[in-house]
CSV table of C-alpha atoms and ligand atoms in Angstrom, one decimal:
chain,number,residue,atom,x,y,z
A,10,UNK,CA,-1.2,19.1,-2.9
A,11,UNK,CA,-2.1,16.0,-1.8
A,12,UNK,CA,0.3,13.5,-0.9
A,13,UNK,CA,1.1,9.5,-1.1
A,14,UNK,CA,3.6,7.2,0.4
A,15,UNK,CA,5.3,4.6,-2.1
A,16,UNK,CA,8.1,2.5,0.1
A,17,UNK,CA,8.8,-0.8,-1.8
A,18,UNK,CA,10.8,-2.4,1.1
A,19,UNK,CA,13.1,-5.2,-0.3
A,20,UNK,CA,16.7,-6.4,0.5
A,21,UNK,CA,17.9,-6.8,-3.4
A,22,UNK,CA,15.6,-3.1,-4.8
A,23,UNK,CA,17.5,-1.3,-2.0
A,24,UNK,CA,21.0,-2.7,-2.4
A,25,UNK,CA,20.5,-2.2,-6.4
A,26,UNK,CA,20.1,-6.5,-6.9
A,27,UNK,CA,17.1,-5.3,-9.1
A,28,UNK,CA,14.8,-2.8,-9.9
A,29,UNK,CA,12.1,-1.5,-8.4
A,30,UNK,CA,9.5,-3.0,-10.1
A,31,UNK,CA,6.5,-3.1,-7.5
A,32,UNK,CA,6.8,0.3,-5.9
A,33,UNK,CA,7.0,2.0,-10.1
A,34,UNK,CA,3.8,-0.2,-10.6
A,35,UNK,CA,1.8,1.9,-7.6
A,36,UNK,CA,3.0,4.9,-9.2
A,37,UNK,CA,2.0,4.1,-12.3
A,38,UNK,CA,-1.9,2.4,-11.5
A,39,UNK,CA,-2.4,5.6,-9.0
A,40,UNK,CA,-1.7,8.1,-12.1
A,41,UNK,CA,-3.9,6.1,-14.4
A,42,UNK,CA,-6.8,6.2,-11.4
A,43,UNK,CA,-6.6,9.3,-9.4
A,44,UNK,CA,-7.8,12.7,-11.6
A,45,UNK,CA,-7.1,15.0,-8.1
A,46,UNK,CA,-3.6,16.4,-7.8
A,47,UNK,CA,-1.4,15.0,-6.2
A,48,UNK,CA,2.6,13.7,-6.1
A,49,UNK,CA,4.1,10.7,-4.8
A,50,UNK,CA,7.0,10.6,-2.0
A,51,UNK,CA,8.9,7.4,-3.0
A,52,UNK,CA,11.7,5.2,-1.1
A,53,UNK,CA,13.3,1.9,-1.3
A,54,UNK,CA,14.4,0.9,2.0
A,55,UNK,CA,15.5,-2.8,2.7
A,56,UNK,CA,13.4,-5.5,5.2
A,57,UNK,CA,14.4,-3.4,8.6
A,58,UNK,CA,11.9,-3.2,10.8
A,59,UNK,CA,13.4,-0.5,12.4
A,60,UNK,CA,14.0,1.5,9.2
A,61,UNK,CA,10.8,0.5,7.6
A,62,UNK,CA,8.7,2.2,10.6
A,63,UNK,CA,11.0,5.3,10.8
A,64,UNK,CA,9.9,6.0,7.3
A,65,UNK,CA,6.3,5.0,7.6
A,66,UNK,CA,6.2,7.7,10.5
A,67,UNK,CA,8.6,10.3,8.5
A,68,UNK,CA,6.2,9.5,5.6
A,69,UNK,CA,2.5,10.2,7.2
A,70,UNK,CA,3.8,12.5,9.9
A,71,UNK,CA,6.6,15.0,8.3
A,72,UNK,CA,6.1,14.6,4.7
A,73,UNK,CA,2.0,15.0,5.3
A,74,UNK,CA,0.9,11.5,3.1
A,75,UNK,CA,-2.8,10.9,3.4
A,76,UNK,CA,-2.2,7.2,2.1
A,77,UNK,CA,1.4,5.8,2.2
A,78,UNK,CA,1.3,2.1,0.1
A,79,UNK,CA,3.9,-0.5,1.0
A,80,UNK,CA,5.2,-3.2,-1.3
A,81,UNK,CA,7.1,-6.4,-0.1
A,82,UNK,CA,8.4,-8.1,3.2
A,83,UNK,CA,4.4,-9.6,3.8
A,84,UNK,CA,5.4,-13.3,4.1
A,85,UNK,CA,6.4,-15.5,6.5
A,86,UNK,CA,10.4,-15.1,5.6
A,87,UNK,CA,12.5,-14.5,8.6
A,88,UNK,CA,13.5,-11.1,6.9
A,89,UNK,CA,9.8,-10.1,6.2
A,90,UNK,CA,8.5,-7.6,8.9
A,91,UNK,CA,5.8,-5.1,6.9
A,92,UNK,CA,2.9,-6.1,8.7
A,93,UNK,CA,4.8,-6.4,12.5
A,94,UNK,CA,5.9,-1.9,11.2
A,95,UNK,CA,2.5,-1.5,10.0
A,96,UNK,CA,1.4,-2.5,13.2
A,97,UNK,CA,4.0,-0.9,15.0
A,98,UNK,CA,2.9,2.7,13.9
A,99,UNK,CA,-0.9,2.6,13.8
A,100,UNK,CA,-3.2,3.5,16.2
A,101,UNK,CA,-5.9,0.9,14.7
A,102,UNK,CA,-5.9,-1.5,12.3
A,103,UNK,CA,-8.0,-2.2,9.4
A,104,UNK,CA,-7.9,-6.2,8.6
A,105,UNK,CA,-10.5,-5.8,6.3
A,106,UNK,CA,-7.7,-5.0,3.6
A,107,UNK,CA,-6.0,-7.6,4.1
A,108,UNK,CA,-9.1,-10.7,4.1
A,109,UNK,CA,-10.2,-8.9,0.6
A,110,UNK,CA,-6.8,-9.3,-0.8
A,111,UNK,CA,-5.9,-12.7,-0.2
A,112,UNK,CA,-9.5,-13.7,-1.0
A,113,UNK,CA,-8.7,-12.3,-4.6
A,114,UNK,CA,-5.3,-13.0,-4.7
A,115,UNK,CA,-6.2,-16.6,-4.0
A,116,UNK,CA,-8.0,-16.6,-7.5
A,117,UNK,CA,-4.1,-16.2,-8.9
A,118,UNK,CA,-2.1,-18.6,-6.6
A,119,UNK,CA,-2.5,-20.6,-3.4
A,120,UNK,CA,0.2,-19.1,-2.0
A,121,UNK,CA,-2.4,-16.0,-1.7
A,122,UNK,CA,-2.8,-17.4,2.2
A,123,UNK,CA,1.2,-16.9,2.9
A,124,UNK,CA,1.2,-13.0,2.7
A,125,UNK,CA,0.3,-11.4,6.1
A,126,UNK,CA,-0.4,-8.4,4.5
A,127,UNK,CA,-2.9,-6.0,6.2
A,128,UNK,CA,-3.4,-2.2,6.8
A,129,UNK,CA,-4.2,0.2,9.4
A,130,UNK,CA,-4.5,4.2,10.7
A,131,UNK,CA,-1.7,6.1,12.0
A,132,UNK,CA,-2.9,9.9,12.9
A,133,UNK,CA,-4.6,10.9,9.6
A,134,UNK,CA,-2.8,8.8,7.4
A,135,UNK,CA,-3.9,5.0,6.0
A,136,UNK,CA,-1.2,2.8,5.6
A,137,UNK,CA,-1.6,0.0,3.0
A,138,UNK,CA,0.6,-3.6,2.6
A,139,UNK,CA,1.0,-5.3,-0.8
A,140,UNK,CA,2.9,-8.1,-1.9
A,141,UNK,CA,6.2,-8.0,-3.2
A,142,UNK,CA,5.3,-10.2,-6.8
A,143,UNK,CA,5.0,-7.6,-9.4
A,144,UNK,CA,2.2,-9.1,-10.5
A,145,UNK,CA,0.2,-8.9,-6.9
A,146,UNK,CA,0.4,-5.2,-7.2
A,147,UNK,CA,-2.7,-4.7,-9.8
A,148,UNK,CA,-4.7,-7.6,-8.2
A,149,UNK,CA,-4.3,-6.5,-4.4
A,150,UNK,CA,-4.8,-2.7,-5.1
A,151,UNK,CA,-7.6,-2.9,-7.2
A,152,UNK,CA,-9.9,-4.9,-5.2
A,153,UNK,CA,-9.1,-2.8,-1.9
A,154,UNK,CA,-9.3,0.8,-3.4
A,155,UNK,CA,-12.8,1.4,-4.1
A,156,UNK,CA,-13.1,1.8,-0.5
A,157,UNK,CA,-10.2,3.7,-0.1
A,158,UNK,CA,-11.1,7.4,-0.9
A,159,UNK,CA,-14.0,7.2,1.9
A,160,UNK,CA,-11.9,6.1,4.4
A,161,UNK,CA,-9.5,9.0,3.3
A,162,UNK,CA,-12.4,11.0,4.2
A,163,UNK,CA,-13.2,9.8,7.6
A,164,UNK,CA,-9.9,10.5,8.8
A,165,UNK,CA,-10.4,14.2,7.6
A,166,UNK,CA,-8.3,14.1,5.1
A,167,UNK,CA,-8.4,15.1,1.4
A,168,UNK,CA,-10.9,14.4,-1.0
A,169,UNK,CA,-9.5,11.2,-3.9
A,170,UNK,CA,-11.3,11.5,-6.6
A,171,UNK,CA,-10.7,9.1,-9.8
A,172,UNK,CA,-11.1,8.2,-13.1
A,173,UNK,CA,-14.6,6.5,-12.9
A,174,UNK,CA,-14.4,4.9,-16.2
A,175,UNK,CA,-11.4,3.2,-15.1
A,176,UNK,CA,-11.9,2.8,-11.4
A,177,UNK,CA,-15.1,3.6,-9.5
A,178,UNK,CA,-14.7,4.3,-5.6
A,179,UNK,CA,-17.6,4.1,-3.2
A,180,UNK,CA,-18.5,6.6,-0.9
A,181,UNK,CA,-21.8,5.6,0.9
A,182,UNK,CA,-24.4,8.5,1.2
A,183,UNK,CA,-24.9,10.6,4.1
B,22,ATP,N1,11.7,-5.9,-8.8
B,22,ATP,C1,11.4,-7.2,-8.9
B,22,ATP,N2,11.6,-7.9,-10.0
B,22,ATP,C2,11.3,-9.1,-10.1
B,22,ATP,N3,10.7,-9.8,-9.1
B,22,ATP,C3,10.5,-9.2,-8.0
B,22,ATP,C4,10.8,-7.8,-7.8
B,22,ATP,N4,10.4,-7.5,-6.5
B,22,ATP,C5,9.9,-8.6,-6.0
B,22,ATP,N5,10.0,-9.6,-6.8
B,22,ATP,C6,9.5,-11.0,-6.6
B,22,ATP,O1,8.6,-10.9,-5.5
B,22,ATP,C7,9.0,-11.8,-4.5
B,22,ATP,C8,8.7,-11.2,-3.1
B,22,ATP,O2,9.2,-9.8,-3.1
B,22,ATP,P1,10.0,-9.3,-1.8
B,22,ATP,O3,10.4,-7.9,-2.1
B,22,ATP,O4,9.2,-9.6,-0.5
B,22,ATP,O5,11.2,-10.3,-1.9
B,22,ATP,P2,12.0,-11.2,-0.9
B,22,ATP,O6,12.1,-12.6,-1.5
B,22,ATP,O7,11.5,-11.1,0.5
B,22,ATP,O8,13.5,-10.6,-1.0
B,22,ATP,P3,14.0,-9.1,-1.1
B,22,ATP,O9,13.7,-8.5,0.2
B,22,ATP,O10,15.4,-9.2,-1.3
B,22,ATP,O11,13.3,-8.5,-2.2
B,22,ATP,C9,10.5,-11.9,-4.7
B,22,ATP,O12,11.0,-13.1,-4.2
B,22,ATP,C10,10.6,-11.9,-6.2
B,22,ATP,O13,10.3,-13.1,-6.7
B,23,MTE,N1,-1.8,-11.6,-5.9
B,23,MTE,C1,-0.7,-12.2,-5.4
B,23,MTE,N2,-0.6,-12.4,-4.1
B,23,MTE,C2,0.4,-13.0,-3.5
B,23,MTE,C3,1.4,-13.6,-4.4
B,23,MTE,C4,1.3,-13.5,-5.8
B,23,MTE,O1,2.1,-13.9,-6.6
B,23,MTE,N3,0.2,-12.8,-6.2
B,23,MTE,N4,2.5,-14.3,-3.8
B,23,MTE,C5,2.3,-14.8,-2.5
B,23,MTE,C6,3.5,-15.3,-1.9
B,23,MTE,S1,4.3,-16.5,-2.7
B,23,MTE,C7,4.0,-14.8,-0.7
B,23,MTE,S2,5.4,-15.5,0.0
B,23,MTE,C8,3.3,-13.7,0.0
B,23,MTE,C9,4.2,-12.7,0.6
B,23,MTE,O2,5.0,-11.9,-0.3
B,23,MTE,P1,5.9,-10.7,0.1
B,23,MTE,O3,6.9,-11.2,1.1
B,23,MTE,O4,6.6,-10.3,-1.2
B,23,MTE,O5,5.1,-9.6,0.6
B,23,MTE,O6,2.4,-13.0,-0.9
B,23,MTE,C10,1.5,-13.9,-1.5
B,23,MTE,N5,0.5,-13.1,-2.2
């Protein structure tokens, strides 16, 4: 079965302040995309850095996820440390991800430029920042996940395959 990572890493989710409204809203745009099997392994943790890269590692290396999406802790708040874990766990980074995002997030706010969101490869898993904003979650994954099956694939893992009237991926031809 294949797997993917949900962690929607905020101080007020975690402690119960309020719902969990950007990590549900990955769930919920990946089942409306993805027509492969597959299950989500879901956590709210709060802005630890610590914590934050214990589960990125428990999610890609123990619990197997090919893709593992964060939401949250991107800005430049002292509290917000998602891109410093990211980094922290990867082996190479991706800061493609993150350009295209703020370049379409910029079409929604200016304050597109103040999330340091960005992704990056740990072993055979692709890890993947979004904004906390509810509303950055549909905007930032979008754009970036055309691209996102083929990169699954050049890190040998399974094959995505989606919904192509809703969401078309590109895999360039061999
Ligand atoms: N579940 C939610 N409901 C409503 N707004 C949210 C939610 N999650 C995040 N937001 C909004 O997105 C912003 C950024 O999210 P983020 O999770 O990074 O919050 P934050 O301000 O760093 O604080 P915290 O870590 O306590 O969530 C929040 O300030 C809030 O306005
Ligand atoms: N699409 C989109 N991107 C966005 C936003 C938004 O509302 N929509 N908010 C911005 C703001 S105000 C901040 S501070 C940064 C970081 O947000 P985060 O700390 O929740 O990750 O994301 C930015 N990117």
């Amino acid at each position: 079965m294949i797997r993917i990572g949900i962690i929607n890493v905020s101080d007020r989710a975690s402690a119960g302040v309020y719902e969990d409204i950007p990590g549900k809203a990955v769930v919920k745009l990946l089942t409306d995309w993805l027509t492969c099997d597959w299950e989500p392994v879901y956590r709210v943790i709060p802005d630890e850095q610590d914590q934050l890269e214990a589960t990125m590692i428990e999610l890609a290396d123990a619990e197997g996820c090919c893709l593992v999406v964060t939401t949250g802790g991107t800005g430049p708040a002292l509290r917000d440390v998602t891109p410093e874990a990211t980094e922290a766990v990867c082996q190479k980074m991706l800061p493609g991800f993150g350009e295209l995002m703020r370049q379409e997030s910029l079409k929604y706010v200016p304050t597109a430029i103040l999330s340091r969101q960005t992704a990056g490869i740990r072993n055979q898993t692709l890890i993947l920042n979004l904004p906390g904003k509810p509303t950055a979650i549909g905007q930032c994954l979008s754009v970036v996940f055309p691209a996102i099956p083929y990169c699954i694939d050049l890190i040998d893992g399974p094959f995505l395959t989606t919904n192509e009237t809703i969401l078309k991926v590109f895999r360039p031809k061999s």
